[in-house]
Short mmCIF file of C-alpha atoms in Angstrom, two decimals:
data_model
loop_
_atom_site.label_atom_id
_atom_site.label_comp_id
_atom_site.label_asym_id
_atom_site.label_seq_id
_atom_site.Cartn_x
_atom_site.Cartn_y
_atom_site.Cartn_z
CA ILE A 1221 0.00 0.00 0.00
CA PRO A 1222 1.63 3.32 -1.01
CA ARG A 1223 2.59 5.54 1.91
CA ALA A 1224 2.47 9.32 2.18
CA PRO A 1225 5.79 11.15 1.62
CA GLY A 1226 8.05 11.13 4.66
CA VAL A 1227 6.38 8.16 6.35
CA GLU A 1228 8.89 5.54 7.46
CA ALA A 1229 8.21 1.81 7.49
CA ARG A 1230 8.98 1.68 11.23
CA LEU A 1231 6.12 4.08 11.93
CA VAL A 1232 3.72 1.84 10.01
CA ARG A 1233 4.90 -1.21 11.96
CA VAL A 1234 4.48 0.61 15.27
CA GLY A 1235 1.02 1.78 14.23
CA LEU A 1236 -0.04 -1.70 13.16
CA ALA A 1237 1.12 -3.06 16.51
CA GLY A 1238 -1.17 -0.69 18.43
CA ARG A 1239 -4.38 -2.63 18.12
CA PHE A 1240 -2.45 -5.92 18.03
CA PHE A 1241 -1.31 -5.35 21.61
CA ASP A 1242 -4.70 -3.96 22.60
CA GLU A 1243 -6.46 -7.07 21.28
CA LEU A 1244 -3.92 -9.39 22.87
CA LEU A 1245 -4.04 -7.78 26.30
CA SER A 1246 -7.79 -7.11 26.38
CA GLY A 1247 -8.50 -10.59 25.06
CA LEU A 1248 -6.89 -12.34 28.01
CA PRO A 1249 -9.32 -11.19 30.75
CA SER A 1250 -12.19 -11.56 28.29
CA VAL A 1251 -11.42 -15.23 27.56
CA LEU A 1252 -10.49 -15.89 31.19
CA MET A 1253 -13.68 -14.34 32.59
CA PRO A 1254 -15.31 -17.73 33.40
CA THR A 1255 -12.27 -18.62 35.52
CA ILE A 1256 -12.02 -15.13 37.04
CA ARG A 1257 -15.74 -15.20 37.85
CA ALA A 1258 -15.48 -18.61 39.52
CA THR A 1259 -12.29 -17.69 41.42
CA LEU A 1260 -13.61 -14.40 42.79
CA GLY A 1261 -17.31 -15.33 43.00
CA LEU A 1262 -18.63 -12.62 40.68
CA SER A 1263 -22.25 -12.22 39.60
CA LEU A 1264 -23.24 -11.33 36.04
CA THR A 1265 -23.98 -7.80 37.22
CA GLN A 1266 -20.45 -7.53 38.63
CA VAL A 1267 -19.03 -8.85 35.35
CA GLY A 1268 -20.99 -6.13 33.60
CA LEU A 1269 -19.72 -3.59 36.14
CA LEU A 1270 -16.11 -4.44 35.24
CA GLU A 1271 -16.75 -3.81 31.55
CA GLN A 1272 -18.78 -0.70 32.31
CA ALA A 1273 -16.03 0.73 34.52
CA LEU A 1274 -13.61 0.36 31.62
CA TYR A 1275 -15.98 2.08 29.22
CA TYR A 1276 -17.02 4.86 31.61
CA VAL A 1277 -13.44 5.80 32.37
CA ALA A 1278 -12.74 5.74 28.65
CA ALA A 1279 -15.76 7.96 27.98
CA VAL A 1280 -14.46 10.56 30.43
CA VAL A 1281 -10.84 10.71 29.30
CA GLU A 1282 -10.84 9.66 25.65
CA PRO A 1283 -12.43 12.81 24.20
CA GLY A 1284 -9.63 14.94 25.64
CA PHE A 1285 -6.93 12.50 24.59
CA ALA A 1286 -8.47 12.20 21.13
CA LEU A 1287 -8.50 15.96 20.60
CA LEU A 1288 -4.77 15.98 21.34
CA ILE A 1289 -4.24 13.69 18.34
CA ASP A 1290 -4.99 16.56 15.96
CA ILE A 1291 -2.42 18.90 17.50
CA GLY A 1292 0.43 16.46 17.99
CA ARG A 1293 1.75 14.59 21.04
CA ARG A 1294 1.22 11.33 19.18
CA PRO A 1295 4.32 9.40 20.35
CA TRP A 1296 3.59 10.22 23.98
CA LEU A 1297 -0.09 9.37 23.65
CA MET A 1298 0.72 5.95 22.21
CA ALA A 1299 3.52 5.22 24.69
CA PHE A 1300 1.33 6.25 27.63
CA GLY A 1301 -1.42 3.98 26.36
CA ALA A 1302 0.85 0.99 25.77
CA ALA A 1303 2.46 1.21 29.20
CA GLY A 1304 -0.91 1.75 30.87
CA ILE A 1305 -2.66 -1.27 29.37
CA GLY A 1306 0.36 -3.38 30.26
CA LEU A 1307 0.14 -2.30 33.90
CA ALA A 1308 -3.63 -2.79 33.84
CA VAL A 1309 -3.37 -6.44 32.78
CA ILE A 1310 -0.67 -7.05 35.39
CA THR A 1311 -3.06 -5.60 38.00
CA MET A 1312 -5.88 -7.88 36.82
CA GLY A 1313 -3.59 -10.89 36.96
CA LEU A 1314 -2.66 -10.15 40.57
CA ALA A 1315 -6.19 -9.24 41.72
CA GLY A 1316 -7.52 -11.10 44.74
CA GLY A 1317 -10.91 -9.42 44.86
CA LEU A 1318 -13.38 -7.26 42.99
CA GLY A 1319 -11.76 -3.98 44.08
CA MET A 1320 -8.33 -4.64 42.59
CA LEU A 1321 -9.87 -6.21 39.50
CA LEU A 1322 -12.05 -3.13 39.05
CA ALA A 1323 -8.96 -0.92 39.35
CA GLY A 1324 -7.27 -2.89 36.58
CA TYR A 1325 -10.27 -2.51 34.29
CA ALA A 1326 -10.47 1.22 35.03
CA LEU A 1327 -6.77 1.65 34.25
CA TYR A 1328 -7.28 -0.17 30.97
CA GLY A 1329 -10.12 2.19 30.14
CA LEU A 1330 -7.86 5.14 30.86
CA CYS A 1331 -5.03 4.00 28.60
CA SER A 1332 -6.48 1.96 25.75
CA GLY A 1333 -7.87 4.91 23.79
CA PRO A 1334 -4.66 6.97 23.61
CA LEU A 1335 -2.92 3.94 22.11
CA THR A 1336 -5.51 2.58 19.70
CA HIS A 1337 -7.15 5.77 18.48
CA THR A 1338 -3.82 7.45 17.86
CA ALA A 1339 -2.56 4.38 16.01
CA ASP A 1340 -5.70 4.40 13.85
CA VAL A 1341 -5.20 8.02 12.83
CA VAL A 1342 -1.47 7.56 12.23
CA LEU A 1343 -2.12 4.63 9.88
CA VAL A 1344 -4.93 6.27 7.92
CA GLU A 1345 -3.01 9.53 7.49
CA ALA A 1346 0.08 7.58 6.47
CA HIS A 1347 -1.92 5.95 3.64
CA PRO A 1348 -4.30 8.69 2.40
CA GLU A 1349 -4.89 6.97 -0.96
CA ALA A 1350 -6.22 3.75 0.55
CA PRO A 1351 -7.67 4.17 4.07
CA ASP A 1352 -9.91 1.09 3.74
CA ARG A 1353 -7.02 -1.10 2.66
CA ILE A 1354 -4.64 -0.11 5.44
CA PHE A 1355 -7.41 -0.38 8.02
CA ALA A 1356 -8.44 -3.80 6.79
CA ARG A 1357 -4.81 -4.85 7.00
CA ALA A 1358 -4.44 -3.30 10.46
CA THR A 1359 -7.56 -5.11 11.63
CA ALA A 1360 -6.21 -8.36 10.21
CA ILE A 1361 -3.01 -7.88 12.20
CA ASP A 1362 -4.83 -7.01 15.41
CA THR A 1363 -6.91 -10.13 14.83
CA LEU A 1364 -3.67 -12.06 15.23
CA GLY A 1365 -3.43 -10.51 18.68
CA ALA A 1366 -7.03 -11.47 19.34
CA LEU A 1367 -6.17 -14.99 18.14
CA LEU A 1368 -3.08 -15.24 20.31
CA ALA A 1369 -5.04 -14.43 23.48
CA PRO A 1370 -7.40 -17.46 23.47
CA LEU A 1371 -4.68 -19.67 22.04
CA SER A 1372 -2.46 -18.77 25.00
CA VAL A 1373 -5.29 -19.40 27.45
CA ALA A 1374 -6.08 -22.80 25.95
CA LEU A 1375 -2.40 -23.77 26.00
CA VAL A 1376 -1.89 -22.62 29.59
CA PHE A 1377 -4.90 -24.59 30.86
CA TRP A 1378 -4.02 -27.72 28.94
CA LEU A 1379 -0.48 -27.58 30.33
CA GLY A 1380 -1.72 -26.83 33.85
CA TRP A 1381 0.16 -23.54 34.15
CA SER A 1382 -0.92 -20.42 36.03
CA TRP A 1383 -3.40 -18.10 34.33
CA ARG A 1384 -2.19 -15.29 36.58
CA GLY A 1385 1.36 -15.75 35.32
CA LEU A 1386 0.08 -15.52 31.75
CA MET A 1387 -1.54 -12.14 32.42
CA VAL A 1388 1.49 -10.72 34.22
CA GLY A 1389 3.83 -11.82 31.44
CA ALA A 1390 1.58 -10.40 28.73
CA GLY A 1391 1.34 -7.10 30.59
CA ALA A 1392 5.13 -6.86 30.62
CA LEU A 1393 5.10 -7.04 26.81
CA GLY A 1394 3.00 -3.87 26.78
CA LEU A 1395 5.74 -2.05 28.68
CA LEU A 1396 8.35 -3.14 26.12
CA TYR A 1397 6.11 -1.95 23.28
CA ALA A 1398 5.87 1.48 24.92
CA LEU A 1399 9.66 1.78 24.75
CA ALA A 1400 9.60 0.89 21.04
CA ILE A 1401 7.07 3.66 20.40
CA LEU A 1402 9.29 6.27 22.01
CA GLY A 1403 12.12 5.26 19.67
CA THR A 1404 10.04 5.95 16.54
CA ARG A 1405 9.92 9.20 14.53
CA PHE A 1406 6.41 10.53 13.96
CA PRO A 1407 5.58 13.07 11.21
CA ALA A 1408 3.54 16.17 11.98
CA PRO A 1409 -0.26 15.72 11.93
CA ARG A 1410 -1.92 16.00 8.54
CA PRO A 1411 -3.06 19.59 7.78
CA VAL A 1412 -6.78 20.25 7.93
CA ASP A 1413 -8.74 21.38 4.89
CA ALA A 1414 -9.58 24.77 6.43
CA PRO A 1415 -7.23 27.01 8.43
CA ALA A 1416 -7.15 26.11 12.08
CA ALA A 1417 -4.56 26.88 14.71
CA THR A 1418 -2.56 24.00 16.13
CA LEU A 1419 0.24 23.86 18.62
CA ASP A 1420 2.50 22.00 16.20
CA ARG A 1421 2.29 24.64 13.49
CA ASP A 1422 2.41 27.70 15.69
CA PRO A 1423 3.42 27.48 19.35
CA SER A 1424 2.03 30.98 19.87
CA PRO A 1425 -1.11 30.80 17.71
CA ASP A 1426 -2.46 34.31 18.24
CA ARG A 1427 0.68 36.35 17.67
CA ASP A 1428 -1.14 39.64 17.22
CA ALA A 1429 -2.95 39.17 20.51
CA GLU A 1430 0.07 37.99 22.46
CA PRO A 1431 1.20 41.43 23.72
CA LYS A 1432 -2.34 42.05 24.97
CA HIS A 1433 -2.32 38.71 26.85
CA ALA A 1434 1.08 39.43 28.29
CA ALA A 1435 0.09 42.91 29.35
CA SER A 1436 -3.01 41.69 31.09
CA ALA A 1437 -0.90 39.18 32.96
CA GLY A 1438 1.45 41.88 34.15
CA PRO A 1439 4.99 42.81 33.09
CA SER A 1440 6.47 40.51 35.71
CA ASP A 1441 5.07 37.35 34.07
CA PRO A 1442 4.96 37.55 30.25
CA ALA A 1443 5.09 33.73 30.07
CA ARG A 1444 1.66 33.56 31.69
CA GLY A 1445 0.19 35.59 28.84
CA ARG A 1446 1.74 33.26 26.31
CA ARG A 1447 0.37 30.23 28.13
CA ARG A 1448 -3.10 31.76 28.21
CA GLY A 1449 -2.91 32.55 24.52
CA ARG A 1450 -1.80 29.02 23.75
CA LEU A 1451 -4.61 27.55 25.88
CA ARG A 1452 -7.24 29.76 24.24
CA ALA A 1453 -5.99 28.84 20.78
CA THR A 1454 -6.02 25.15 21.69
CA LEU A 1455 -9.60 25.33 22.99
CA ALA A 1456 -10.62 27.25 19.88
CA THR A 1457 -9.07 24.51 17.74
CA PHE A 1458 -10.95 21.84 19.69
CA ARG A 1459 -14.28 23.66 19.22
CA ALA A 1460 -13.64 24.28 15.53
CA ASN A 1461 -12.70 20.67 14.88
CA LEU A 1462 -15.72 19.29 16.74
CA GLY A 1463 -18.03 21.67 14.90
CA SER A 1464 -16.50 20.68 11.57
CA VAL A 1465 -17.12 16.99 12.24
CA LEU A 1466 -20.71 17.49 13.37
CA SER A 1467 -21.50 19.66 10.34
CA ASP A 1468 -20.17 17.11 7.85
CA PRO A 1469 -22.98 14.88 6.45
CA ALA A 1470 -20.68 11.93 5.69
CA ALA A 1471 -19.17 12.05 9.17
CA ARG A 1472 -22.63 12.11 10.75
CA ARG A 1473 -23.68 9.02 8.80
CA TRP A 1474 -20.66 7.03 9.95
CA LEU A 1475 -21.07 8.28 13.53
CA VAL A 1476 -24.56 6.73 13.55
CA PHE A 1477 -23.14 3.52 12.08
CA LEU A 1478 -20.45 3.27 14.78
CA PHE A 1479 -22.99 3.94 17.54
CA LEU A 1480 -25.14 1.02 16.40
CA LEU A 1481 -22.06 -1.16 16.09
CA GLU A 1482 -21.31 -0.38 19.75
CA LEU A 1483 -24.73 -1.80 20.68
CA ILE A 1484 -24.35 -4.86 18.46
CA GLU A 1485 -21.00 -5.72 20.05
CA ALA A 1486 -22.30 -5.54 23.65
CA PRO A 1487 -23.49 -9.19 23.79
CA GLY A 1488 -20.02 -10.32 22.74
CA ARG A 1489 -18.63 -9.13 26.08
CA PHE A 1490 -20.55 -11.95 27.77
CA GLN A 1491 -19.71 -14.57 25.17
CA ALA A 1492 -17.08 -16.45 27.20
CA VAL A 1493 -19.36 -16.62 30.24
CA TRP A 1494 -22.26 -17.86 28.10
CA LEU A 1495 -20.10 -20.52 26.44
CA SER A 1496 -18.96 -21.75 29.84
CA GLU A 1497 -22.28 -21.72 31.67
CA ALA A 1498 -24.99 -22.13 29.02
CA ALA A 1499 -23.12 -24.15 26.39
CA GLY A 1500 -21.17 -26.23 28.94
CA MET A 1501 -17.63 -25.52 27.71
CA GLY A 1502 -14.63 -25.68 30.03
CA GLN A 1503 -12.10 -22.86 30.09
CA GLY A 1504 -9.73 -24.63 27.71
CA LEU A 1505 -12.55 -25.31 25.24
CA VAL A 1506 -13.70 -21.68 25.47
CA GLY A 1507 -10.18 -20.70 24.46
CA ALA A 1508 -10.27 -23.17 21.56
CA TYR A 1509 -13.61 -21.77 20.39
CA ARG A 1510 -12.21 -18.25 20.40
CA VAL A 1511 -9.25 -19.45 18.34
CA VAL A 1512 -11.65 -20.77 15.67
CA GLU A 1513 -13.59 -17.51 15.84
CA MET A 1514 -10.46 -15.42 15.39
CA LEU A 1515 -9.33 -17.54 12.44
CA ALA A 1516 -12.68 -16.85 10.76
CA THR A 1517 -12.26 -13.16 11.53
CA PHE A 1518 -8.79 -13.18 10.03
CA LEU A 1519 -10.06 -14.80 6.83
CA ALA A 1520 -12.80 -12.17 6.60
CA LEU A 1521 -10.29 -9.35 6.85
CA ILE A 1522 -8.06 -10.88 4.19
CA ALA A 1523 -11.15 -11.11 1.96
CA LEU A 1524 -11.96 -7.47 2.71
CA ASP A 1525 -8.37 -6.47 2.00
CA ARG A 1526 -8.66 -8.25 -1.37
CA GLY A 1527 -11.82 -6.38 -2.30
CA LEU A 1528 -14.39 -9.08 -1.42
CA GLY A 1529 -15.54 -9.44 -4.99
CA GLY A 1530 -15.71 -5.70 -5.67
CA ALA A 1531 -18.98 -5.26 -3.74
CA ASP A 1532 -19.77 -1.72 -2.67
CA ARG A 1533 -19.51 -1.10 1.05
CA LEU A 1534 -23.14 -0.44 1.91
CA THR A 1535 -24.40 -3.41 -0.09
CA LEU A 1536 -21.82 -5.62 1.60
CA LEU A 1537 -22.87 -4.40 5.05
CA ARG A 1538 -26.58 -4.80 4.33
CA ARG A 1539 -26.10 -8.40 3.19
CA ALA A 1540 -23.98 -9.18 6.24
CA SER A 1541 -26.61 -7.65 8.54
CA TRP A 1542 -29.44 -9.80 7.16
CA LEU A 1543 -27.35 -12.94 7.47
CA LEU A 1544 -26.32 -12.09 11.04
CA LEU A 1545 -29.92 -11.45 12.02
CA LEU A 1546 -30.58 -15.11 11.14
CA LEU A 1547 -27.29 -16.66 12.26
CA TYR A 1548 -27.03 -15.25 15.79
CA PRO A 1549 -30.33 -16.72 17.09
CA ALA A 1550 -29.42 -20.04 15.48
CA TRP A 1551 -26.02 -19.96 17.20
CA LEU A 1552 -27.62 -19.30 20.59
CA LEU A 1553 -30.51 -21.74 20.35
CA THR A 1554 -29.21 -24.74 18.38
CA PRO A 1555 -28.16 -27.46 20.89
CA GLY A 1556 -24.78 -29.17 20.90
CA LEU A 1557 -21.15 -28.10 21.02
CA ALA A 1558 -20.68 -28.79 17.31
CA ALA A 1559 -23.30 -26.15 16.49
CA ARG A 1560 -21.31 -23.55 18.41
CA PHE A 1561 -18.29 -24.09 16.18
CA LEU A 1562 -20.14 -24.61 12.88
CA LEU A 1563 -22.31 -21.51 13.26
CA GLY A 1564 -19.77 -19.44 15.17
CA ALA A 1565 -17.25 -19.37 12.32
CA PRO A 1566 -19.52 -17.66 9.73
CA LEU A 1567 -20.90 -15.44 12.50
CA ALA A 1568 -17.40 -14.18 13.28
CA PHE A 1569 -16.56 -13.84 9.56
CA LEU A 1570 -19.50 -11.51 8.95
CA MET A 1571 -19.08 -9.46 12.14
CA ALA A 1572 -15.46 -8.76 11.20
CA LEU A 1573 -16.54 -6.67 8.20
CA TYR A 1574 -18.17 -3.84 10.15
CA TRP A 1575 -15.37 -2.27 12.16
CA PRO A 1576 -12.66 -1.72 9.50
CA ILE A 1577 -15.15 -0.26 7.01
CA GLY A 1578 -16.91 1.98 9.53
CA ARG A 1579 -13.84 3.22 11.36
CA ALA A 1580 -11.80 3.88 8.21
CA GLN A 1581 -14.64 5.68 6.44
CA ALA A 1582 -15.36 7.80 9.51
CA ILE A 1583 -11.72 8.90 9.79
CA ALA A 1584 -11.38 9.51 6.06
CA SER A 1585 -14.54 11.64 5.98
CA VAL A 1586 -12.91 14.48 7.96
CA PRO A 1587 -9.20 14.82 6.99
CA GLY A 1588 -7.17 16.49 9.72
CA ARG A 1589 -9.97 16.20 12.28
CA ALA A 1590 -10.00 12.48 12.98
CA GLY A 1591 -9.16 13.15 16.63
CA ALA A 1592 -12.30 15.24 17.03
CA LEU A 1593 -14.36 12.46 15.45
CA THR A 1594 -12.76 9.95 17.80
CA ALA A 1595 -13.61 12.20 20.75
CA LEU A 1596 -17.27 12.03 19.76
CA THR A 1597 -17.30 8.25 19.33
CA ALA A 1598 -15.65 7.88 22.74
CA LEU A 1599 -18.83 9.30 24.27
CA TYR A 1600 -20.70 6.18 23.15
CA SER A 1601 -19.16 4.41 26.12
CA LEU A 1602 -21.46 6.40 28.41
CA LEU A 1603 -24.26 4.07 27.39
CA PRO A 1604 -24.47 1.48 30.23
CA SER A 1605 -24.79 -1.43 27.81
CA SER A 1606 -22.54 -3.90 29.67
CA LEU A 1607 -23.92 -3.16 33.12
CA GLY A 1608 -27.49 -3.21 31.83
CA LEU A 1609 -26.97 -6.48 29.98
CA GLY A 1610 -25.42 -8.09 33.06
CA TRP A 1611 -28.28 -6.87 35.25
CA LEU A 1612 -30.81 -8.18 32.75
CA GLY A 1613 -28.99 -11.52 32.56
CA ASP A 1614 -29.19 -11.95 36.35
CA ARG A 1615 -32.95 -11.45 36.19
CA ILE A 1616 -34.29 -13.12 33.04
CA GLY A 1617 -31.34 -15.28 32.03
CA LEU A 1618 -28.33 -14.62 29.86
CA THR A 1619 -29.60 -16.31 26.68
CA PRO A 1620 -32.82 -14.26 26.25
CA SER A 1621 -30.93 -11.10 27.20
CA LEU A 1622 -28.29 -11.63 24.53
CA LEU A 1623 -30.89 -12.56 21.94
CA GLY A 1624 -33.05 -9.50 22.57
CA VAL A 1625 -30.27 -6.92 22.65
CA TYR A 1626 -28.53 -8.30 19.57
CA GLY A 1627 -31.73 -8.63 17.53
CA LEU A 1628 -32.96 -5.10 18.25
CA SER A 1629 -29.53 -3.59 17.60
CA MET A 1630 -29.14 -5.39 14.29
CA LEU A 1631 -32.59 -4.24 13.15
CA GLY A 1632 -31.47 -0.70 13.95
CA MET A 1633 -28.34 -1.24 11.87
CA LEU A 1634 -30.40 -2.38 8.88
CA LEU A 1635 -32.54 0.76 9.11
CA ALA A 1636 -29.43 2.93 9.39
CA LEU A 1637 -27.80 1.33 6.35
CA ALA A 1638 -30.96 1.93 4.32
CA TRP A 1639 -30.91 5.59 5.42
CA MET A 1640 -27.22 5.92 4.54
CA GLY A 1641 -27.92 4.60 1.06
CA ARG A 1642 -30.71 7.12 0.50
CA THR A 1643 -28.74 10.11 1.82
CA GLY A 1644 -25.52 9.66 -0.12
CA GLY A 1645 -23.74 6.86 1.72
CA ASP A 1646 -20.54 5.54 0.25
CA GLY A 1647 -21.07 3.08 -2.55
CA HIS A 1648 -17.64 2.86 -4.11
CA PRO A 1649 -16.31 -0.65 -4.78
CA ALA A 1650 -13.69 -1.89 -2.35
CA GLN A 1651 -10.31 -1.96 -4.10
CA PRO A 1652 -8.29 -5.20 -4.24
CA VAL A 1653 -4.83 -5.15 -2.75
CA ASP A 1654 -1.73 -7.29 -3.01
CA LEU A 1655 -0.65 -8.18 0.52
CA ALA A 1656 2.91 -8.59 -0.73
CA ALA A 1657 3.03 -5.18 -2.43
CA PRO A 1658 6.22 -3.18 -1.78
CA GLY A 1659 5.89 -0.46 0.81
CA ALA A 1660 2.94 -2.09 2.51
#
C-alpha cells in the first residue's frame, strides 16, 4: 500500500502493533472471565460492572486524549497507552478481589484509547490513498493478537500452568512496546482542509494578541500571557474541529453507524461466560472456540483487504446484517457443542466486516480532524450497555438477554444502512490489494 511522503516503514509497523497489543491484552481477561468469575465469586452484574467501569473511564478521558491527536503529542499518547494497558493487565492478573480487578479494568479504560485511536489516525493519514485497505490490514493484524489471546489461554490450561502468570507476562510485553514507540519518529499531523490553529504549526497561535495577553498578565510574568494565549488557541481549535465533524454529512452518517455497532457488540462481552455456563464448555474449550472464531475473523479481513468481490460497502454491510440477524439466534438456540463451532465461524466472519469499514470511512470523511471524530465516538461508552446487559442476565437469564439486545440492535443497523444509502452513503467498490506489495 503506497505511503504518504516522509512516512517511514517503522512508523507503520508501530502503528499496526497498536491494536495488536490492545487485542492481545484485552483478550486475556475476556477469555479468562469464566475462571475469574469462579475464582472471585462474581455475579453477572459484577461482570458487567467491570466492563462498564472500563468504558465509563474511557468515555471521560478519551475525548480529551483524542482531541490531542490533531495537534500532535502522538508518540507520547501511544507510549502512555501501551504502558498503561500493560500495567492494567498485570493488575488484573494479581487481583484477589473485585476492588483490585475493578482498578485494573479502570486503568485499561484510561489507557487503551490513547494507544488505539492514535494508532488508527497515524495509519490512515500515512496511507491517504487507501484508508480502507490499510485499516483492513491493520484489523487483520490485530486479529492475530485477538487470536493469540485465546490460544495462549487454551495452552496454559491444557499444560496446567498459572493463568495469573500468563496475564502478568503479557502485561510486561506492553511495557516493552511502549519503549519501542518512544524510539520511533512521527511526522507532523496531517493539515486540515480549512485554516485552524494547532500547537504543532504555531506554538504561539495568536501572535497579534500575544502582547495584549502578556500585558493583562502583568509585566512581571509575560510567560503567563503566552500560556493563556496558547490555551485559548487550543480550545478554539478543539471547538472548531468538533463543529467541523458534526457539520459534515458523511461524518454524521458514519457516527450513527459506529454507535449502532457499539450496541451490536455488547453481547459479545458476555460470550465467554455464556459458552462456559450455558453451552457447557470448560475454560480450555472456550479458548479453543475463540481461536476458531479469530481464524474466521482473520479470513474475513483478508477477503476485505482483497476487495471481497468488488462489492460496494453499503451493499456488503446490508447483506452481512441480514445474514447475522438469522445466524445469531441459530447460534444461541441450536443445541450441541458442534453447532457452536459450525455456526460461530460464519458469524465471526460476517461481524469482522463492520469495524474496518466503519472506522476507516469515519476517519477519512474528515481529513485532519480524525481526533475530534474519535472524541465524539468515545462518548458512546457512556451508554451502560454492559452493566445493563449483566443486570438483565441476572434477572431473566443470559440467553434471552443476549438474543433480545442483539436482535434489536441489528434491526437498527439495517434501518441505518438503508438511510445511509438514501442520503448519499458511500457506494464505491472496495479496491483489491496485493498483501505482498512493496511499501505495505
